Tab-separated table of C-alpha atoms in Angstrom:
chain	number	residue	atom	x	y	z
A	1	MET	CA	57.852	166.636	124.195
A	2	GLU	CA	57.966	163.189	125.825
A	3	GLY	CA	61.287	162.260	124.158
A	4	ILE	CA	59.936	158.790	123.230
A	5	SER	CA	60.184	157.489	119.669
A	6	THR	CA	57.304	155.896	117.759
A	7	ALA	CA	58.885	152.430	117.890
A	8	ARG	CA	59.385	152.584	121.668
A	9	ARG	CA	55.816	153.829	122.254
A	10	ASP	CA	54.054	151.311	119.920
A	11	TYR	CA	56.288	148.273	120.548
A	12	VAL	CA	54.852	145.589	122.842
A	13	PRO	CA	57.342	142.979	124.134
A	14	HIS	CA	56.370	139.359	123.529
A	15	ASP	CA	57.124	136.298	125.580
A	16	VAL	CA	60.094	134.607	123.862
A	17	LYS	CA	60.660	130.935	124.654
A	18	PRO	CA	63.814	128.935	123.860
A	19	ILE	CA	63.833	126.783	120.706
A	20	LYS	CA	63.429	123.050	121.345
A	21	LEU	CA	66.060	121.072	119.455
A	22	ARG	CA	65.145	117.688	118.015
A	23	PRO	CA	67.545	114.938	119.120
A	24	PRO	CA	69.370	113.243	116.221
A	25	ASP	CA	68.391	109.711	115.189
A	26	GLN	CA	70.580	106.915	116.417
A	27	TYR	CA	72.711	105.250	113.767
A	28	VAL	CA	71.741	101.647	113.024
A	29	ARG	CA	74.297	99.597	111.139
A	30	ASN	CA	73.044	97.603	108.132
A	31	ASN	CA	74.340	94.037	107.851
A	32	GLU	CA	73.383	93.548	104.162
A	33	ASN	CA	76.109	93.494	101.521
A	34	MET	CA	76.289	96.154	98.786
A	35	ASP	CA	75.441	94.930	95.284
A	36	THR	CA	78.029	97.318	93.648
A	37	LEU	CA	75.886	97.535	90.495
A	38	SER	CA	75.717	100.823	88.615
A	39	THR	CA	72.734	102.307	86.792
A	40	TYR	CA	74.591	101.822	83.514
A	41	LYS	CA	74.858	98.043	83.995
A	42	GLN	CA	71.182	97.718	84.947
A	43	ASP	CA	69.592	99.927	82.250
A	44	TYR	CA	72.016	99.480	79.333
A	45	ASN	CA	70.799	97.162	76.525
A	46	ALA	CA	73.327	95.993	73.966
A	47	TYR	CA	72.479	96.403	70.298
A	48	PRO	CA	73.498	94.118	67.430
A	49	ILE	CA	76.801	95.168	65.912
A	50	SER	CA	77.165	95.661	62.155
A	51	ARG	CA	79.819	97.281	60.013
A	52	VAL	CA	79.073	100.815	58.756
A	53	PRO	CA	79.498	101.247	54.978
A	54	PRO	CA	81.728	104.127	53.800
A	55	CYS	CA	80.006	107.438	52.949
A	56	LEU	CA	82.552	108.679	50.402
A	57	PRO	CA	81.087	110.198	47.199
A	58	LYS	CA	81.885	108.842	43.789
A	59	GLU	CA	84.943	110.218	42.073
A	60	GLN	CA	84.167	112.681	39.237
A	61	ASN	CA	86.732	114.047	36.806
A	62	TYR	CA	86.109	117.104	34.608
A	63	SER	CA	88.533	117.924	31.807
A	64	SER	CA	88.476	120.291	28.820
A	65	ASP	CA	90.868	121.472	26.055
A	66	GLU	CA	89.529	125.047	25.984
A	67	LYS	CA	91.349	127.771	27.872
A	68	MET	CA	89.444	129.195	30.813
A	69	ASN	CA	88.424	132.861	30.721
A	70	THR	CA	89.908	134.275	33.942
A	71	ILE	CA	88.442	137.803	33.585
A	72	PRO	CA	86.013	138.372	36.499
A	73	THR	CA	82.658	140.113	36.177
A	74	TYR	CA	83.908	143.183	38.037
A	75	LYS	CA	86.828	143.757	35.658
A	76	GLY	CA	84.622	143.239	32.582
A	77	ASP	CA	81.802	145.605	33.618
A	78	TYR	CA	83.726	148.311	35.516
A	79	VAL	CA	86.292	150.054	33.322
A	80	ALA	CA	88.613	152.667	34.782
A	81	TRP	CA	88.135	156.275	33.657
A	82	ASN	CA	90.813	157.959	31.576
A	83	GLN	CA	91.306	161.040	33.733
A	84	PRO	CA	94.541	163.028	33.922
A	85	LYS	CA	96.445	162.945	37.162
A	86	ARG	CA	95.921	165.996	39.354
A	87	ASP	CA	98.888	168.150	40.270
A	88	MET	CA	99.952	168.244	43.890
A	89	ILE	CA	99.094	171.366	45.892
A	90	LYS	CA	101.934	170.662	48.320
A	91	PRO	CA	104.981	172.881	47.572
A	92	ASN	CA	108.206	171.180	46.646
A	93	ALA	CA	110.197	171.852	49.808
A	94	ALA	CA	112.777	169.108	49.380
A	95	TYR	CA	116.183	169.724	50.874
A	96	HIS	CA	118.983	170.406	48.380
A	97	PRO	CA	122.476	170.460	49.912
A	98	PRO	CA	124.733	173.309	48.746
A	99	ASP	CA	127.499	172.613	46.265
A	100	GLU	CA	130.056	174.823	48.047
A	101	LYS	CA	132.352	173.362	50.694
A	102	PHE	CA	131.446	174.205	54.289
A	103	GLU	CA	134.234	176.152	56.039
A	104	HIS	CA	132.984	175.456	59.586
A	105	ARG	CA	133.437	179.123	60.534
A	106	THR	CA	130.982	181.014	62.716
A	107	THR	CA	129.785	184.606	62.555
A	108	VAL	CA	131.813	185.467	65.656
A	109	GLN	CA	135.004	184.162	64.044
A	110	ASP	CA	134.401	186.281	60.904
A	111	ALA	CA	133.400	189.498	62.729
A	112	TYR	CA	135.858	189.340	65.637
A	113	PRO	CA	139.351	188.290	64.517
A	114	TYR	CA	142.073	187.539	67.059
A	115	LYS	CA	144.182	190.628	67.785
A	116	GLY	CA	146.746	189.136	70.168
A	117	PRO	CA	147.090	189.272	73.940
A	118	VAL	CA	146.086	192.409	75.850
A	119	VAL	CA	148.486	193.780	78.461
A	120	THR	CA	146.621	195.312	81.387
A	121	LYS	CA	148.117	197.395	84.150
A	122	SER	CA	147.161	196.506	87.702
A	123	CYS	CA	146.142	199.481	89.897
A	124	LYS	CA	146.049	197.404	93.060
A	125	PRO	CA	148.360	198.767	95.793
A	126	PHE	CA	151.360	196.692	96.678
A	127	GLN	CA	151.119	194.816	99.962
A	128	ALA	CA	154.468	193.809	101.408
A	129	PRO	CA	154.499	190.553	103.372
A	130	HIS	CA	154.510	191.089	107.156
A	131	ILE	CA	157.369	189.025	108.601
A	132	SER	CA	157.593	188.807	112.393
A	133	LYS	CA	160.758	187.868	114.260
A	134	ILE	CA	158.874	186.642	117.386
A	135	PRO	CA	158.735	182.826	117.524
A	136	LEU	CA	155.287	181.136	117.465
A	137	GLU	CA	154.029	179.985	120.856
A	138	ASP	CA	152.786	176.425	120.356
A	139	MET	CA	151.672	175.747	123.935
A	140	THR	CA	147.891	175.217	124.286
A	141	ASN	CA	145.588	174.656	127.259
A	142	TYR	CA	145.267	170.963	126.258
A	143	LYS	CA	149.037	170.481	126.423
A	144	LEU	CA	149.293	172.272	129.773
A	145	ASN	CA	146.342	170.600	131.556
A	146	TYR	CA	146.483	167.067	130.012
A	147	VAL	CA	147.389	164.302	132.480
A	148	PRO	CA	148.211	160.910	130.899
A	149	HIS	CA	146.646	157.890	132.619
A	150	PRO	CA	147.876	154.292	132.329
A	151	LEU	CA	145.594	152.011	130.245
A	152	ALA	CA	144.179	148.851	131.809
A	153	LYS	CA	144.900	145.497	130.249
A	154	ARG	CA	142.306	144.457	127.640
A	155	TYR	CA	140.005	141.561	128.641
A	156	VAL	CA	140.199	138.609	126.284
A	157	HIS	CA	137.247	136.175	126.400
A	158	GLU	CA	138.250	132.530	126.279
A	159	PRO	CA	135.630	130.224	124.664
A	160	VAL	CA	134.374	127.308	126.821
A	161	PRO	CA	134.777	123.940	125.041
A	162	PHE	CA	131.546	122.033	124.293
A	163	LYS	CA	130.802	118.999	126.446
A	164	PRO	CA	128.048	116.624	125.264
A	165	SER	CA	125.383	115.630	127.824
A	166	ASP	CA	125.512	112.178	129.384
A	167	VAL	CA	121.693	112.007	129.811
A	168	PRO	CA	120.107	110.193	126.799
A	169	PHE	CA	117.529	112.098	124.717
A	170	ASP	CA	114.063	110.635	125.299
A	171	GLY	CA	112.472	112.380	122.285
A	172	LEU	CA	109.505	113.710	124.281
A	173	THR	CA	108.268	117.242	123.719
A	174	THR	CA	106.321	119.520	126.038
A	175	HIS	CA	103.144	118.590	124.199
A	176	ASN	CA	103.627	114.858	124.675
A	177	LEU	CA	104.508	115.291	128.367
A	178	SER	CA	101.688	117.680	129.308
A	179	TYR	CA	98.831	116.427	127.090
A	180	LYS	CA	98.167	112.730	127.669
A	181	GLY	CA	94.693	112.802	126.107
A	182	LEU	CA	91.260	111.995	127.553
A	183	ALA	CA	90.477	108.596	129.008
A	184	GLY	CA	87.970	106.673	126.871
A	185	GLN	CA	87.411	103.829	124.427
A	186	PRO	CA	89.194	103.990	121.085
A	187	ALA	CA	87.180	104.918	117.997
A	188	LYS	CA	85.615	102.046	116.063
A	189	SER	CA	86.025	101.826	112.306
A	190	PHE	CA	82.906	101.212	110.178
A	191	LYS	CA	84.968	100.294	107.124
A	192	PRO	CA	83.986	96.863	105.725
A	193	PRO	CA	86.642	94.164	106.036
A	194	TYR	CA	88.910	93.810	103.051
A	195	LYS	CA	88.809	90.449	101.293
A	196	LEU	CA	91.919	89.294	99.543
A	197	PRO	CA	91.368	88.068	95.977
A	198	ASP	CA	91.927	84.432	95.137
A	199	GLN	CA	95.538	83.784	94.261
A	200	ASP	CA	94.742	80.800	92.004
A	201	ASN	CA	92.650	82.727	89.429
A	202	PRO	CA	94.714	84.934	87.132
A	203	PHE	CA	93.710	88.561	86.571
A	204	VAL	CA	90.981	88.868	83.977
A	205	GLY	CA	91.658	91.998	81.945
A	206	THR	CA	88.500	91.837	79.814
A	207	THR	CA	86.329	94.955	79.784
A	208	GLU	CA	83.055	95.832	78.142
A	209	PHE	CA	84.887	97.456	75.251
A	210	ARG	CA	87.113	94.425	74.653
A	211	GLU	CA	84.191	91.991	74.811
A	212	LYS	CA	81.716	93.754	72.491
A	213	PHE	CA	83.979	95.693	70.118
A	214	GLN	CA	86.264	93.229	68.360
A	215	THR	CA	88.687	94.108	65.604
A	216	TRP	CA	87.337	93.601	62.089
A	217	PRO	CA	89.316	91.563	59.581
A	218	ALA	CA	90.658	94.383	57.419
A	219	PRO	CA	90.954	93.446	53.704
A	220	PRO	CA	94.090	94.424	51.817
A	221	PHE	CA	94.239	97.974	50.516
A	222	PHE	CA	92.606	98.209	47.106
A	223	THR	CA	94.600	100.028	44.462
A	224	ARG	CA	92.846	100.853	41.229
A	225	LYS	CA	94.799	100.787	38.023
A	226	ARG	CA	95.000	104.117	36.279
A	227	GLU	CA	92.932	104.194	33.084
A	228	VAL	CA	94.172	105.737	29.884
A	229	TYR	CA	92.710	109.187	29.432
A	230	THR	CA	90.537	109.693	26.364
A	231	PRO	CA	89.484	113.295	25.766
A	232	PRO	CA	85.764	113.818	25.108
A	233	LYS	CA	84.591	114.708	21.620
A	234	ILE	CA	81.968	117.217	22.792
A	235	LYS	CA	83.290	120.639	23.849
A	236	MET	CA	82.730	121.604	27.461
A	237	ASP	CA	80.456	124.513	28.291
A	238	LEU	CA	82.660	126.694	30.512
A	239	LYS	CA	79.972	129.279	31.252
A	240	THR	CA	79.029	129.641	34.892
A	241	SER	CA	75.572	130.245	36.316
A	242	ALA	CA	76.434	133.908	36.853
A	243	GLN	CA	77.490	134.364	33.204
A	244	ILE	CA	74.313	132.716	31.929
A	245	HIS	CA	71.741	134.436	34.183
A	246	TYR	CA	73.535	137.722	34.826
A	247	GLY	CA	72.506	140.657	32.605
A	248	ASN	CA	74.407	143.916	32.440
A	249	PRO	CA	72.225	146.496	34.274
A	250	HIS	CA	74.113	149.445	32.635
A	251	GLY	CA	74.229	151.390	35.893
A	252	ARG	CA	70.636	150.735	36.985
A	253	PRO	CA	69.954	149.473	40.528
A	254	ALA	CA	69.340	145.770	40.902
A	255	THR	CA	65.832	144.548	41.616
A	256	SER	CA	65.289	142.373	44.655
A	257	CYS	CA	64.017	138.834	44.035
A	258	LYS	CA	63.105	138.287	47.647
A	259	PRO	CA	59.463	137.212	48.066
A	260	LEU	CA	57.136	139.504	49.960
A	261	ALA	CA	56.529	138.655	53.587
A	262	ARG	CA	53.137	137.219	54.309
A	263	VAL	CA	51.311	139.027	57.076
A	264	GLN	CA	48.899	136.816	58.947
A	265	GLN	CA	45.666	138.691	59.422
A	266	ASN	CA	43.631	137.714	62.454
A	267	ALA	CA	40.104	139.074	62.770
A	268	ASP	CA	39.707	138.042	66.436
A	269	PRO	CA	40.082	140.841	68.966
A	270	PHE	CA	43.306	140.912	70.986
A	271	ASP	CA	42.987	139.195	74.342
A	272	HIS	CA	44.864	141.515	76.645
A	273	ARG	CA	43.972	139.697	79.844
A	274	SER	CA	46.567	137.365	81.379
A	275	THR	CA	46.536	134.814	84.156
A	276	MET	CA	48.241	137.315	86.432
A	277	ARG	CA	45.493	139.890	85.895
A	278	ASP	CA	42.627	137.423	86.415
A	279	ASP	CA	43.966	135.758	89.553
A	280	TYR	CA	45.652	138.700	91.280
A	281	GLN	CA	43.243	141.580	91.681
A	282	PRO	CA	44.359	144.823	93.318
A	283	TRP	CA	43.552	145.212	96.998
A	284	GLN	CA	41.510	148.025	98.438
A	285	TYR	CA	44.294	149.833	100.224
A	286	THR	CA	44.391	153.340	101.597
A	287	LYS	CA	47.548	155.052	102.719
A	288	PRO	CA	47.611	155.499	106.515
A	289	ASN	CA	47.921	158.949	107.914
A	290	ALA	CA	51.263	159.995	109.317
A	291	ILE	CA	51.626	160.017	113.103
A	292	PHE	CA	52.965	163.382	114.277
A	293	PRO	CA	53.926	164.007	117.902
A	294	LYS	CA	51.987	166.678	119.775
A	295	SER	CA	53.892	169.928	119.899
A	296	THR	CA	54.411	171.604	123.279
A	297	ILE	CA	55.270	174.992	121.769
A	298	THR	CA	52.401	177.519	121.747
A	299	LEU	CA	52.529	179.763	118.691
A	300	PRO	CA	51.379	183.382	119.004
A	301	VAL	CA	48.100	184.407	117.414
A	302	GLU	CA	49.358	187.733	116.055
A	303	PRO	CA	51.422	187.586	112.873
A	304	MET	CA	55.164	188.273	112.985
A	305	ASP	CA	56.236	191.818	112.155
A	306	THR	CA	59.426	190.540	110.411
A	307	LEU	CA	61.445	193.506	111.719
A	308	THR	CA	65.062	193.130	112.761
A	309	THR	CA	66.786	194.849	115.676
A	310	PHE	CA	68.612	197.128	113.254
A	311	GLN	CA	65.365	198.235	111.578
A	312	THR	CA	63.601	198.977	114.890
A	313	HIS	CA	66.457	200.911	116.574
A	314	TYR	CA	68.067	202.618	113.565
A	315	VAL	CA	67.822	206.429	113.578
A	316	PRO	CA	68.773	208.164	110.282
A	317	HIS	CA	71.129	211.167	110.599
A	318	PRO	CA	71.788	213.931	108.043
A	319	LEU	CA	75.038	213.731	106.073
A	320	SER	CA	77.847	215.970	107.305
A	321	VAL	CA	79.874	217.734	104.590
A	322	THR	CA	83.604	217.550	105.374
A	323	LYS	CA	85.954	220.347	104.363
A	324	SER	CA	88.650	219.431	101.856
A	325	PHE	CA	92.184	220.667	102.573
A	326	ARG	CA	93.524	219.542	99.206
A	327	PRO	CA	95.447	222.312	97.349
A	328	ARG	CA	93.785	223.774	94.333
A	329	VAL	CA	94.973	222.844	90.868
A	330	PRO	CA	96.567	225.854	89.131
A	331	GLY	CA	95.022	227.069	85.927
A	332	PRO	CA	96.366	226.434	82.432
A	333	LYS	CA	99.836	227.898	81.775
A	334	PRO	CA	100.485	230.179	78.815
A	335	HIS	CA	102.044	228.675	75.690
A	336	VAL	CA	105.810	229.043	76.238
A	337	PRO	CA	108.286	227.109	74.059
A	338	PHE	CA	110.313	224.334	75.827
A	339	ALA	CA	113.921	225.188	76.628
A	340	GLU	CA	116.058	222.815	74.594
A	341	GLU	CA	119.200	223.451	76.650
A	342	THR	CA	120.060	220.724	79.214
A	343	THR	CA	122.777	220.330	81.808
A	344	TYR	CA	124.509	217.791	79.579
A	345	ALA	CA	124.456	220.142	76.553
A	346	THR	CA	125.886	223.097	78.501
A	347	SER	CA	128.551	221.265	80.564
A	348	TYR	CA	129.701	218.626	78.036
A	349	THR	CA	133.239	219.067	76.707
A	350	PRO	CA	134.050	216.985	73.629
A	351	LYS	CA	137.295	215.037	73.852
A	352	LYS	CA	139.373	213.315	71.226
A	353	PRO	CA	138.771	209.503	71.189
A	354	ILE	CA	141.859	207.580	72.204
A	355	MET	CA	142.334	204.145	70.715
A	356	CYS	CA	143.496	201.371	73.042
A	357	PRO	CA	147.069	200.286	72.236
A	358	ALA	CA	146.071	196.642	72.802
A	359	ALA	CA	144.102	196.745	69.555
A	360	PHE	CA	147.302	196.957	67.515
A	361	LYS	CA	149.595	194.033	66.824
A	362	GLU	CA	152.580	196.399	67.258
A	363	PRO	CA	151.299	199.325	69.390
A	364	PRO	CA	152.796	202.698	68.389
A	365	GLY	CA	155.136	204.277	70.958
A	366	TYR	CA	155.978	200.853	72.485
A	367	VAL	CA	158.836	198.437	71.868
A	368	PHE	CA	158.632	194.650	72.311
A	369	ASP	CA	160.476	193.570	75.454
A	370	LYS	CA	159.968	189.849	76.228
A	371	VAL	CA	157.515	186.981	76.594
A	372	ASP	CA	156.646	186.104	80.202
A	373	LYS	CA	156.036	182.635	81.706
A	374	GLY	CA	152.287	182.770	80.951
A	375	GLY	CA	152.958	183.274	77.216
A	376	HIS	CA	152.014	187.005	77.184
A	377	ARG	CA	154.022	189.476	75.164
A	378	ARG	CA	155.414	192.362	77.193
A	379	PHE	CA	155.968	195.871	75.718
A	380	ARG	CA	157.752	198.892	77.195
A	381	PRO	CA	157.484	202.562	76.216
A	382	ALA	CA	160.049	203.666	73.611
A	383	SER	CA	161.236	206.524	75.847
A	384	VAL	CA	162.211	204.099	78.661
A	385	ALA	CA	165.653	202.550	78.166
A	386	LYS	CA	166.029	198.780	78.386
A	387	SER	CA	167.410	197.726	81.802
């Protein structure tokens, strides 16, 4: 292979020239004065001002002597069924405290009562303290080889008193000393000169709102005298539109009063062509063939045998039968009953159980002697005389 990519082989370098920049236009100062008029002042046209009448509706009072029926339609038409209440499936597992008084005793306290202290005999051999008459040698290598050295006097630092400088502070920093700036003309300001207002004319605080929207002379608040109420002679019809037009359906579904939708039928055929389809027709385009590099490897004409090295060189050998040296399993033994005698049954000698004297409050064969410092009761055999 050449080792060259498609882009490097097909790419042709072009002559690239630098971009010419257009010089900026020179600023020309305008000497005319600014009119300071806004679009609102030029295009706004004032309209004649007139007072807007109030839009409040007329007051209407409705009164009647009859009592209003406050039963709604739902409560009148839908009556609850008289069905018995179902029993609960949940078992009544409420907690009932016992009536007996709690003794606060545990099972261990009931089953294992206190039987007094237990006197145990120590079988540990007595070890007499080893007392030596040779005095202890307290001389060590540190005491023999240590040489005391005299300590030097400790250095005490004396602070130097502050002395103010006699040279006056000029207030210049490194920046001010090193950077003096570039030599050149100072920058000119294009800000228009400020004109002081005339001191003789007072400040006119009139605005567009103050000039065109003046306060109206408000008349005094009108209070209407309350008229004496005279009840009407004709009885008031307290039926609503729902009570008049609503009929009891008796469980039947309500019919819809919605008008049917009108479907506009058009006999003209559907124009499925759009501006996009008419103006933009598909191009006659064929997909280019892929560019493959020429291969330098020459493939053999004969087909591959697909045989591995193991398949070509493997030679099968007959299986060799190995001799087993495992001992043979003996045949079934004759039916002989199992000997029930064991070493424990032949050599066991039953002995009389001896009860521990610590289980008794007053052990038999022992006499109370004293109470030691730990609060334990000491007993001695009855045959031993008291010392």
